[in-house]
Tab-separated table of C-alpha atoms and ligand atoms in Angstrom:
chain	number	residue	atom	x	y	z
A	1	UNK	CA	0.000	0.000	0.000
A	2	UNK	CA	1.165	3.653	-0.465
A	3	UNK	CA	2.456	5.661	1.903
A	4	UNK	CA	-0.240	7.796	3.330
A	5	UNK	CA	0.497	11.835	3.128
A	6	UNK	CA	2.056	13.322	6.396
A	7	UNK	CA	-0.422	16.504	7.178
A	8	UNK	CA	1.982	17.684	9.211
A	9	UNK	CA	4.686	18.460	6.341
A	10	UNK	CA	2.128	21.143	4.628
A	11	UNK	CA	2.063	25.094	4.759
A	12	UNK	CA	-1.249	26.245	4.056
A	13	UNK	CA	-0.736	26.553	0.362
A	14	UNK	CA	0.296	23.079	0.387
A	15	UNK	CA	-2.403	22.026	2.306
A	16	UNK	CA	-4.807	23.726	-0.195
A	17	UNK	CA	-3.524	21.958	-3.133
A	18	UNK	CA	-3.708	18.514	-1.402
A	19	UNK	CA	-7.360	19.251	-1.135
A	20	UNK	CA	-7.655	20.043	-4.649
A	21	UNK	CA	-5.890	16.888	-5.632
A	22	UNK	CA	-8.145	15.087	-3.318
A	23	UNK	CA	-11.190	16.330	-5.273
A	24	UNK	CA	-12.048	18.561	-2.180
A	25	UNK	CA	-12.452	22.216	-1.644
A	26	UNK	CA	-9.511	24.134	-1.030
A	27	UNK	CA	-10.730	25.751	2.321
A	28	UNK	CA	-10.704	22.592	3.929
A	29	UNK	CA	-7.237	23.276	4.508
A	30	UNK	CA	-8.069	26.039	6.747
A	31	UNK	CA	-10.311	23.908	8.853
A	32	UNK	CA	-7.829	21.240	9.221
A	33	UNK	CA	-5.050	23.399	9.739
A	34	UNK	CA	-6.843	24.833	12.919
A	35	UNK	CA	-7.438	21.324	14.107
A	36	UNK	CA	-3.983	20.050	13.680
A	37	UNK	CA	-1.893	23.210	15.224
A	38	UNK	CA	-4.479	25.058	16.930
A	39	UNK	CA	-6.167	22.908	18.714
A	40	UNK	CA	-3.598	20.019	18.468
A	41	UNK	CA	-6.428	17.422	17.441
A	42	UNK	CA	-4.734	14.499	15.442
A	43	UNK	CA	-7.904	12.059	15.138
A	44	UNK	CA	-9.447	12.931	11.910
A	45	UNK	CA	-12.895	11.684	13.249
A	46	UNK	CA	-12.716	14.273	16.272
A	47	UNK	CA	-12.423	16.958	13.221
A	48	UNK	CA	-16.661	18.040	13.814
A	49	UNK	CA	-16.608	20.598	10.540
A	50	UNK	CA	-15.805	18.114	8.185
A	51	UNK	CA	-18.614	15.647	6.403
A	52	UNK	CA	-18.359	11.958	7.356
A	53	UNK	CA	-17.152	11.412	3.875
A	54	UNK	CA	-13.978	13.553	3.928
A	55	UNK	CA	-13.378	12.089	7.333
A	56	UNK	CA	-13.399	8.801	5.744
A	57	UNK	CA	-11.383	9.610	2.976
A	58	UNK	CA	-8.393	11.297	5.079
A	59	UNK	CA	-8.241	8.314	7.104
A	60	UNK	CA	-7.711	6.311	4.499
A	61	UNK	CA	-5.014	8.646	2.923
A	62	UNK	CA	-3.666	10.927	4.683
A	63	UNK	CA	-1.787	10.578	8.756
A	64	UNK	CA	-0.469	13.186	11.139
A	65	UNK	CA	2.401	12.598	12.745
A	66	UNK	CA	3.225	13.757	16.174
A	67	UNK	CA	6.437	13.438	17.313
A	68	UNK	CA	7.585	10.628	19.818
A	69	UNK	CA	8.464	12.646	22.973
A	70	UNK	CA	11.046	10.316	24.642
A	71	UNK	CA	12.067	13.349	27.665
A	72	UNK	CA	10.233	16.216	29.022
A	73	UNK	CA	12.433	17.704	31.948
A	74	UNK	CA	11.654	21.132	33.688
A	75	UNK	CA	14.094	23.161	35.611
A	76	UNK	CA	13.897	24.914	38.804
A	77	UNK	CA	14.109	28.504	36.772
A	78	UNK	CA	11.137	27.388	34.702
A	79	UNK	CA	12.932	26.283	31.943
A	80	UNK	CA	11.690	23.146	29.982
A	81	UNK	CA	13.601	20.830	27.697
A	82	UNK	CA	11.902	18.583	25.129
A	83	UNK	CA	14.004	15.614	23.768
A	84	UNK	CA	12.254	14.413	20.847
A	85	UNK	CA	12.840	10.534	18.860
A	86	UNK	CA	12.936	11.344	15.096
A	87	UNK	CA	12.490	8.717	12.339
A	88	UNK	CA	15.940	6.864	12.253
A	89	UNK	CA	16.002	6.811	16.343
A	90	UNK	CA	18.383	10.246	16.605
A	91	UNK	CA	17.217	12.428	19.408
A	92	UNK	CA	16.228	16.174	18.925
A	93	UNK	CA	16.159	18.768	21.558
A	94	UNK	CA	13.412	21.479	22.207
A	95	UNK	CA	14.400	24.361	24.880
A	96	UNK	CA	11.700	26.818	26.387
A	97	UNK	CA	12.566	29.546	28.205
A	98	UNK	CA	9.715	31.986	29.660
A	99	UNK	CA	11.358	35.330	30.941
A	100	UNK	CA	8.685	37.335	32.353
A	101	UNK	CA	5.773	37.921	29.817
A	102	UNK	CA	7.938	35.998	27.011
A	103	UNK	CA	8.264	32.253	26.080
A	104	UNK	CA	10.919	31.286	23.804
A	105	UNK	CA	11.273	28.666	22.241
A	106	UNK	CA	14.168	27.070	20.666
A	107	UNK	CA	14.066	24.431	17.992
A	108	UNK	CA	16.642	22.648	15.739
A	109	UNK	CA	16.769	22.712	12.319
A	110	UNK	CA	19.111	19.686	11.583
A	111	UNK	CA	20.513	16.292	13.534
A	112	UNK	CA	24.056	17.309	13.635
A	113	UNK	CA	25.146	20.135	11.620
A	114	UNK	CA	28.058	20.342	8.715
A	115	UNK	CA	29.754	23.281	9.276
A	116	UNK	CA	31.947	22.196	12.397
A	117	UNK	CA	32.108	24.960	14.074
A	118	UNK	CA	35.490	25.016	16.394
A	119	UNK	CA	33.804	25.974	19.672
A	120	UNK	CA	30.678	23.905	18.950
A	121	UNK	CA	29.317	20.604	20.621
A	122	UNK	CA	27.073	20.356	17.796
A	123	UNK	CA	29.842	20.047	14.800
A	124	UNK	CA	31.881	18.240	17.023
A	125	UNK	CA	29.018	15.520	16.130
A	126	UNK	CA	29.239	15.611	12.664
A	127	UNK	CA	26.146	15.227	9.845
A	128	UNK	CA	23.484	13.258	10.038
A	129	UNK	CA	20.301	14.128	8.382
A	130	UNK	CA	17.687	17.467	7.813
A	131	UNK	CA	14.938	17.743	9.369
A	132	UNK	CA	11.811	17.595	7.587
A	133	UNK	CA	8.682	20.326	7.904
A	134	UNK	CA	7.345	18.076	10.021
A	135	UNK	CA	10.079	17.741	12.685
A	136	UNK	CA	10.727	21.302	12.958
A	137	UNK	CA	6.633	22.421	13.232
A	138	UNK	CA	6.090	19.470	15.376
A	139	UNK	CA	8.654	20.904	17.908
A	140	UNK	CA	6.282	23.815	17.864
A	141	UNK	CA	3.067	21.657	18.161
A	142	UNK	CA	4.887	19.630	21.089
A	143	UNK	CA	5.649	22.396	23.368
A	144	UNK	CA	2.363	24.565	22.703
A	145	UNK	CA	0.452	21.127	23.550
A	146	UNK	CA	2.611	20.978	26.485
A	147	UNK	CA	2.545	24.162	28.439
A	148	UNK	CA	-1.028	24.667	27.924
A	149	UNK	CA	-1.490	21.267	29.761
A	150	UNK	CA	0.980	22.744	32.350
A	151	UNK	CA	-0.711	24.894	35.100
A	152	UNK	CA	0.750	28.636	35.761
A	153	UNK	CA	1.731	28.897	32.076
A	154	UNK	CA	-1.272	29.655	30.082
A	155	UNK	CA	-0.640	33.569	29.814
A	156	UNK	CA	2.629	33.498	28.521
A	157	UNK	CA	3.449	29.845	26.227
A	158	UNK	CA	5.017	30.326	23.168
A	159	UNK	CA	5.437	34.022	22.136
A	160	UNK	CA	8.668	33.410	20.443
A	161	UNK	CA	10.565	31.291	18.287
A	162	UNK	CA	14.572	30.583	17.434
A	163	UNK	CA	16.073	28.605	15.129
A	164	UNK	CA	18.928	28.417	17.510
A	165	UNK	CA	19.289	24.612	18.431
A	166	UNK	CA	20.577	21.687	16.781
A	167	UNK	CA	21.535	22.374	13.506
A	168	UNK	CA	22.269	25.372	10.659
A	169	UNK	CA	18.984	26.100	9.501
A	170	UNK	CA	20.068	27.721	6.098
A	171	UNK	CA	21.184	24.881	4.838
A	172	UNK	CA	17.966	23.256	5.130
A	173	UNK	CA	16.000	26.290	3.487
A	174	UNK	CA	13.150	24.784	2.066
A	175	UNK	CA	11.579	22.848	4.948
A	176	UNK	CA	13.042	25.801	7.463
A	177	UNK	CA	11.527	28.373	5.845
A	178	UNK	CA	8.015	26.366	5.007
A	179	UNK	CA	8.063	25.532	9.212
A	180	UNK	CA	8.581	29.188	9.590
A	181	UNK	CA	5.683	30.399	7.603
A	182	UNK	CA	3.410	27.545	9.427
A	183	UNK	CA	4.894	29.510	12.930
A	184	UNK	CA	3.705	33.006	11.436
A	185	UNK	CA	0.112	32.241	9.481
A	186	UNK	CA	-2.769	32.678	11.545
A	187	UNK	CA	-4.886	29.338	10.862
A	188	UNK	CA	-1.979	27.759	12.920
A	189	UNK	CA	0.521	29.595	15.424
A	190	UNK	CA	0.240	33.106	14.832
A	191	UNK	CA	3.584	34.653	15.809
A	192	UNK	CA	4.824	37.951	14.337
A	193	UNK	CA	7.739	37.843	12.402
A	194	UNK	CA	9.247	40.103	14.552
A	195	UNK	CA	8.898	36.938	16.778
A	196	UNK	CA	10.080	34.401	14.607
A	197	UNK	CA	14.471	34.762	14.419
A	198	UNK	CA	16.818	32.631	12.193
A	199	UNK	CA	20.115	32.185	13.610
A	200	UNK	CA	22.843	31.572	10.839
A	201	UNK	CA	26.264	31.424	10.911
A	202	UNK	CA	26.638	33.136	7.768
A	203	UNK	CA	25.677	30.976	4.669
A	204	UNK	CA	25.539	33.933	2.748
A	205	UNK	CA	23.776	32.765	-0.765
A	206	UNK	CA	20.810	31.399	1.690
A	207	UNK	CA	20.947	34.722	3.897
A	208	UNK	CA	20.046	36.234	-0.017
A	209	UNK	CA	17.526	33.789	-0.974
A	210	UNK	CA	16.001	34.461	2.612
A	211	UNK	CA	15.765	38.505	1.792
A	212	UNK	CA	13.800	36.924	-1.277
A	213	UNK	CA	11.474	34.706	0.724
A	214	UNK	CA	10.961	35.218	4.128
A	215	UNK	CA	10.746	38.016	6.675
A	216	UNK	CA	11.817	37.085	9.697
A	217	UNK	CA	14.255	37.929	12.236
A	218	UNK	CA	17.639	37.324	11.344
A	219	UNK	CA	20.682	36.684	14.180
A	220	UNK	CA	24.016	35.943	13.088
A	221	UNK	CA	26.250	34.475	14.918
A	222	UNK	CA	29.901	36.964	14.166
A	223	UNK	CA	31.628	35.441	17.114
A	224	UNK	CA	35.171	37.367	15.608
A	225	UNK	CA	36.149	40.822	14.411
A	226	UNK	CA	38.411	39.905	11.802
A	227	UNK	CA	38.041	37.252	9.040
A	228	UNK	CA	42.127	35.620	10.551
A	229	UNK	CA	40.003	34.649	13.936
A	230	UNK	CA	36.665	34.003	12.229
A	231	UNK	CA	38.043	31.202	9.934
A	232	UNK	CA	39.558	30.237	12.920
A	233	UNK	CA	36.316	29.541	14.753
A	234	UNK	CA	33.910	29.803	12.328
A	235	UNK	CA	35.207	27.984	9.431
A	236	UNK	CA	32.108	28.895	6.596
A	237	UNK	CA	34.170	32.223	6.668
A	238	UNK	CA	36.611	31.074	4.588
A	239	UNK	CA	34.065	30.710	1.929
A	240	UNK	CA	31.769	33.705	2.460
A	241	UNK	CA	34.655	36.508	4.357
A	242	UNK	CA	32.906	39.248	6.713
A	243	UNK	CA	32.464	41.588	4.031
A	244	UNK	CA	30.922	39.508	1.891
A	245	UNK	CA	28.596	38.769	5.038
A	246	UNK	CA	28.338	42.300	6.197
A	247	UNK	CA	27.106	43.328	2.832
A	248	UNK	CA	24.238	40.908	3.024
A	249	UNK	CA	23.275	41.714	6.440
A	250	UNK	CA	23.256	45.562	5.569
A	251	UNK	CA	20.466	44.299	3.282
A	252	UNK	CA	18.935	42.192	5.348
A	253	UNK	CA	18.327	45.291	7.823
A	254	UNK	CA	17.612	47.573	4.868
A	255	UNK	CA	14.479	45.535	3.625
A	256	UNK	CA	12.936	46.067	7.142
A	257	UNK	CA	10.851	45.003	9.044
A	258	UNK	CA	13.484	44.887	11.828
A	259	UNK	CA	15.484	47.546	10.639
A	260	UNK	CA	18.575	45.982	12.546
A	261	UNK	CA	20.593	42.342	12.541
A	262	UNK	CA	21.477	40.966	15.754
A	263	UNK	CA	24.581	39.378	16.308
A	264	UNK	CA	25.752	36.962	18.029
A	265	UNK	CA	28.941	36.674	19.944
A	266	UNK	CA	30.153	33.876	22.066
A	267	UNK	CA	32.861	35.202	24.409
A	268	UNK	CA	35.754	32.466	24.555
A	269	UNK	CA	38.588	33.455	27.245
A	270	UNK	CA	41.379	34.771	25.745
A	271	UNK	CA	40.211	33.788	22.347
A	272	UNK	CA	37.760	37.000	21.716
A	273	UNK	CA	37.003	38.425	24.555
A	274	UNK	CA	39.561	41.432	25.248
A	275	UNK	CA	39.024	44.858	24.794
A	276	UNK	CA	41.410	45.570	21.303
A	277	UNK	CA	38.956	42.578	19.982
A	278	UNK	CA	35.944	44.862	21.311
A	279	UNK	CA	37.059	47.914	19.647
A	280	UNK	CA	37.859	46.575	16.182
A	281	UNK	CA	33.974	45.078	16.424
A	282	UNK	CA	32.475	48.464	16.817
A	283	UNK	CA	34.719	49.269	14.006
A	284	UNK	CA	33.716	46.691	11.802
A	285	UNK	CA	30.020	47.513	12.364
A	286	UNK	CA	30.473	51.053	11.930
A	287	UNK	CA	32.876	50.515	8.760
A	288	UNK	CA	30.537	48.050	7.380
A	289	UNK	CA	26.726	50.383	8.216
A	290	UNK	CA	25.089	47.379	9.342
A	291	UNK	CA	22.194	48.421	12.108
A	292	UNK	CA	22.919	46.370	14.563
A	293	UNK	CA	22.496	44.831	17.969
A	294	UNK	CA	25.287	42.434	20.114
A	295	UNK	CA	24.015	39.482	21.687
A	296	UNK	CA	27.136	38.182	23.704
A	297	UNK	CA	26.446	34.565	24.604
A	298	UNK	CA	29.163	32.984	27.592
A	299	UNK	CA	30.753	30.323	26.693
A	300	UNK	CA	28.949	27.014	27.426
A	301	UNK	CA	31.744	24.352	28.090
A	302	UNK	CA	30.863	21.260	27.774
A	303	UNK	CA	33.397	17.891	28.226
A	304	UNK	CA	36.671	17.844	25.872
A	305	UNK	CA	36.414	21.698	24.632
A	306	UNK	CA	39.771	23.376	24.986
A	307	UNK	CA	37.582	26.915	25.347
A	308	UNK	CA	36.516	28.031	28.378
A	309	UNK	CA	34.178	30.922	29.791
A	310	UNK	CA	36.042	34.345	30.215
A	311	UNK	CA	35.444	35.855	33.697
A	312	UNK	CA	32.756	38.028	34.678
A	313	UNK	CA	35.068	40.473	34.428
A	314	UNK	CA	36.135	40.373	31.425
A	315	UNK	CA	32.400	40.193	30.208
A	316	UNK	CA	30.893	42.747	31.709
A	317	UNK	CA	34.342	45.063	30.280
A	318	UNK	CA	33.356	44.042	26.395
A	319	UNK	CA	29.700	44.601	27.704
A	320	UNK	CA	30.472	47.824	29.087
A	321	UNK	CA	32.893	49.350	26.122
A	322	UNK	CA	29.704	48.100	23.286
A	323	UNK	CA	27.598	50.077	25.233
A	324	UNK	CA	30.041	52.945	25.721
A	325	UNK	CA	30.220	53.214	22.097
A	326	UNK	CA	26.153	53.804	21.181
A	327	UNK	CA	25.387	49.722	21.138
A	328	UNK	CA	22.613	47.416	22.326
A	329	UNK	CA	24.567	44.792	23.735
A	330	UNK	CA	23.330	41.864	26.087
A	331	UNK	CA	24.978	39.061	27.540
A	332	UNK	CA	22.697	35.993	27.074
A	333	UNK	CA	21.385	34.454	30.564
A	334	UNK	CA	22.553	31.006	31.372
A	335	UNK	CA	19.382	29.357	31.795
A	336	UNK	CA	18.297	25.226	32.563
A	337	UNK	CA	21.646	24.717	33.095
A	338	UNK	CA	20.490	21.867	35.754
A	339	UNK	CA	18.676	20.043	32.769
A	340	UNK	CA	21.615	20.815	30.291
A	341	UNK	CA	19.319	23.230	28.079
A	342	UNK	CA	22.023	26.124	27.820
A	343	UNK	CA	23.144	26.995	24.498
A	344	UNK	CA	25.610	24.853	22.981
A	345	UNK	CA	24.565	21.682	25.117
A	346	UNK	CA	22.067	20.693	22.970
A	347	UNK	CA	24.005	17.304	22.387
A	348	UNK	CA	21.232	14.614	23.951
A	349	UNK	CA	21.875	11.265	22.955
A	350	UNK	CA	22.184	12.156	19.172
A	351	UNK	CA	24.261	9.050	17.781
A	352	UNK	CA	27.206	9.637	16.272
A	353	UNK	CA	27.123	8.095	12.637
A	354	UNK	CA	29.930	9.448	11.266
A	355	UNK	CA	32.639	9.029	14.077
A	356	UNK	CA	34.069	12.235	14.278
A	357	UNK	CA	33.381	12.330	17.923
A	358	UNK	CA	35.764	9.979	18.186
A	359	UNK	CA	37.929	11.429	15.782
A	360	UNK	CA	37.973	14.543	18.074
A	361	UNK	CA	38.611	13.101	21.017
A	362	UNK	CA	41.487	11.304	19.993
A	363	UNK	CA	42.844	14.216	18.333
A	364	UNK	CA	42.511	15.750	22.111
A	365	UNK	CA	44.178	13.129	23.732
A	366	UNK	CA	47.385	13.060	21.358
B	1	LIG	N1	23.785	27.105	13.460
B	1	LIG	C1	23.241	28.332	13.863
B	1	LIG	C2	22.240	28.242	14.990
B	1	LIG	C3	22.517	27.300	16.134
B	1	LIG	S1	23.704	27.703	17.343
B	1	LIG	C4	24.334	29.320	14.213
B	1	LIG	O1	25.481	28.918	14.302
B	1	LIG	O2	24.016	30.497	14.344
B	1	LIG	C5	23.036	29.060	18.301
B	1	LIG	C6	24.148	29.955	18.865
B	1	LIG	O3	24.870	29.308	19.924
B	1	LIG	C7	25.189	30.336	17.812
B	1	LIG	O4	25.515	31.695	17.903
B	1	LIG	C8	26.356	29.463	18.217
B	1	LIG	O5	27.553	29.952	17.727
B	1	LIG	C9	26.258	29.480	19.713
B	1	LIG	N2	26.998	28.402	20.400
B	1	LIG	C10	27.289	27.180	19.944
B	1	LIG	N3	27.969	26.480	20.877
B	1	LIG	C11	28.104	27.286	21.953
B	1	LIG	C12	28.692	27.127	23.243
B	1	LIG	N4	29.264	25.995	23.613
B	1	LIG	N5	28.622	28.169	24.099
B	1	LIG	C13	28.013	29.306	23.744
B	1	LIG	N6	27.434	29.509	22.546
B	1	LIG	C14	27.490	28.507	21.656
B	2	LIG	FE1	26.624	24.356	13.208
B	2	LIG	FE2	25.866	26.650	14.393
B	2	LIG	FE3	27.270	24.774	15.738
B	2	LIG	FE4	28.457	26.196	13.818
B	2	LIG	S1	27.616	26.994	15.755
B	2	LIG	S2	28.634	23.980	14.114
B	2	LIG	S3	26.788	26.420	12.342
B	2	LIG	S4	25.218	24.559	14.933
């Protein structure tokens, strides 16, 4: 027998044309949409607006699928971690963190992640698949099905989204940016795209395809002031340098509606963290006209990373000298670290199938 069609994979438009190759009326999709992410009803018979007959037919051709929910750990700070069993039998992790009337949530994009970033628990595991629509949405669906079955939560939930777990999201656009639209339309989760933020390391083509197709938020994570200490620690950067990614994000700001690119920078002790390093980043964002705000993120260690987290001191100086100079900056809260949800921990029990976590860790202990 054929496989029967995954609902949850579909945007609205998709959903529309399924109906119309089912011989049905396109604004079914609406209807069904509402079920599946507003209401989080999976049992086509429990659908009430639909005839008997369409009921019938879905059954027979169409499934949703939910995701397997293999962990569901709260902290003592109110944040809640969601480890999630994809197709395959990798793990996925799902962070919220409500900070007084906001919930944010953030999702991964990808198990494991190609671009091997040197300060990154993530590379460090290596590549194994992308994603699909429905993996990333149903991260969504999971934790809005969650908290409102929690008590105390109800006003806040989910007000925001990041694509700032597991995984670069650009470089799996398609089903990224379809999961982002199902976040934003209003027959499923509603959010802003002010709400909605793409964290990229800088895979500039995508960051222009993006400008074409989407509208969300964009971070970007700059972690170095010069392109000798980015391809360092960032290695894309050798393919697409800082001014080749400055000149996008200029752009990016230009189109609106955010007016401004946040970046991202994870302070490493001793790497990037003193004050010369500081200056020449307000130079390079003044140089380079990108409106812009710093999101400095301490270093999460985790086991077998040579970096470690600079001292308050030191943070609160780069803070201090950003702000000094006209900038936004904020230094990210470590939050659920008793449940392992800070950033940069979201390892789980991913399985390493290509080895290079070995591969790492004998290169450590050489
Ligand atoms: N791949 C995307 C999004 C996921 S990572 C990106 O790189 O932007 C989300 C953020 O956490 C990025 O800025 C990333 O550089 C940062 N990060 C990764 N590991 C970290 C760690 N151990 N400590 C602090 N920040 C880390
Ligand atoms: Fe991938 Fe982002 Fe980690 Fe770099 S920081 S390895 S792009 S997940």
């Amino acid at each position: 027998m054929e496989e029967k069609t995954n609902l949850m994979n579909f945007c609205l438009k998709d959903m529309e044309n399924y109906f119309l190759s089912i011989d049905e009326k396109p604004f079914r999709a609406k209807q069904v949409f509402k079920w599946l992410h507003q209401k989080a009803v999976v049992d086509f018979d429990q659908m009430s607006d639909l005839s008997k007959g369409l009921r019938e037919k879905l059954k027979q051709y169409a499934k949703i699928s939910i995701p397997k929910v293999v962990f569901d750990k709260p902290s003592v700070d109110g944040t809640r971690k969601w480890l999630i069993e994809v197709k395959g039998g990798n793990c996925i992790e799902t962070v919220y963190i409500p900070e007084g009337s906001r919930g944010t949530l953030c999702i991964s994009s990808q198990i494991g992640c190609t671009l091997n970033c040197s300060f990154c628990s993530t590379g460090k595991q290596g590549f194994n698949r992308n994603l699909s629509v429905a993996e990333i949405i149903g991260q969504v669906w999971t934790a809005v099905r969650r908290l409102s079955q929690q008590e105390g939560v109800h006003d806040r939930m989910v007000t925001n989204v990041v694509m700032m777990g597991m995984g670069e999201p650009l470089m799996n656009f398609d089903h990224v940016v379809k999961a982002m639209n199902i976040m934003m339309d209003d027959y499923a989760y509603g959010l802003s795209k002010r709400r909605v933020t793409l964290s990229t390391s800088g895979v500039v083509p995508r960051i222009y395809d993006l400008l074409e197709q989407s509208d969300v938020s964009l971070a970007v994570s700059l972690h170095a002031p010069t392109d000798a200490l980015r391809d360092q620690l960032v290695p894309i950067n050798k393919k697409y340098n800082l001014d080749q990614l400055m000149e996008v994000c200029k752009l990016y700001a230009e189109k609106g509606p955010h007016k401004e690119i946040t970046f991202e920078y994870t302070l490493m002790d001793q790497v990037n963290d003193s004050l010369e390093q500081a200056e020449a980043l307000v130079d390079l964002l003044r140089q380079k006209q990108v409106p812009s705000k710093l999101n400095l993120i301490p270093f999460n260690p985790y086991p077998g990373t040579p970096y470690k987290k600079p001292s308050n001191n030191r943070i609160h100086r780069f803070q201090q000298y950003l702000m000094e100079q006209g900038f936004v900056a904020t230094i990210r809260k470590t939050r659920g670290d008793d449940i392992d949800a800070a950033c940069g921990q979201l390892v789980g029990t991913v399985q390493d199938r290509t080895k290079r976590q070995m591969r790492y860790q004998k290169t450590l202990s050489e």
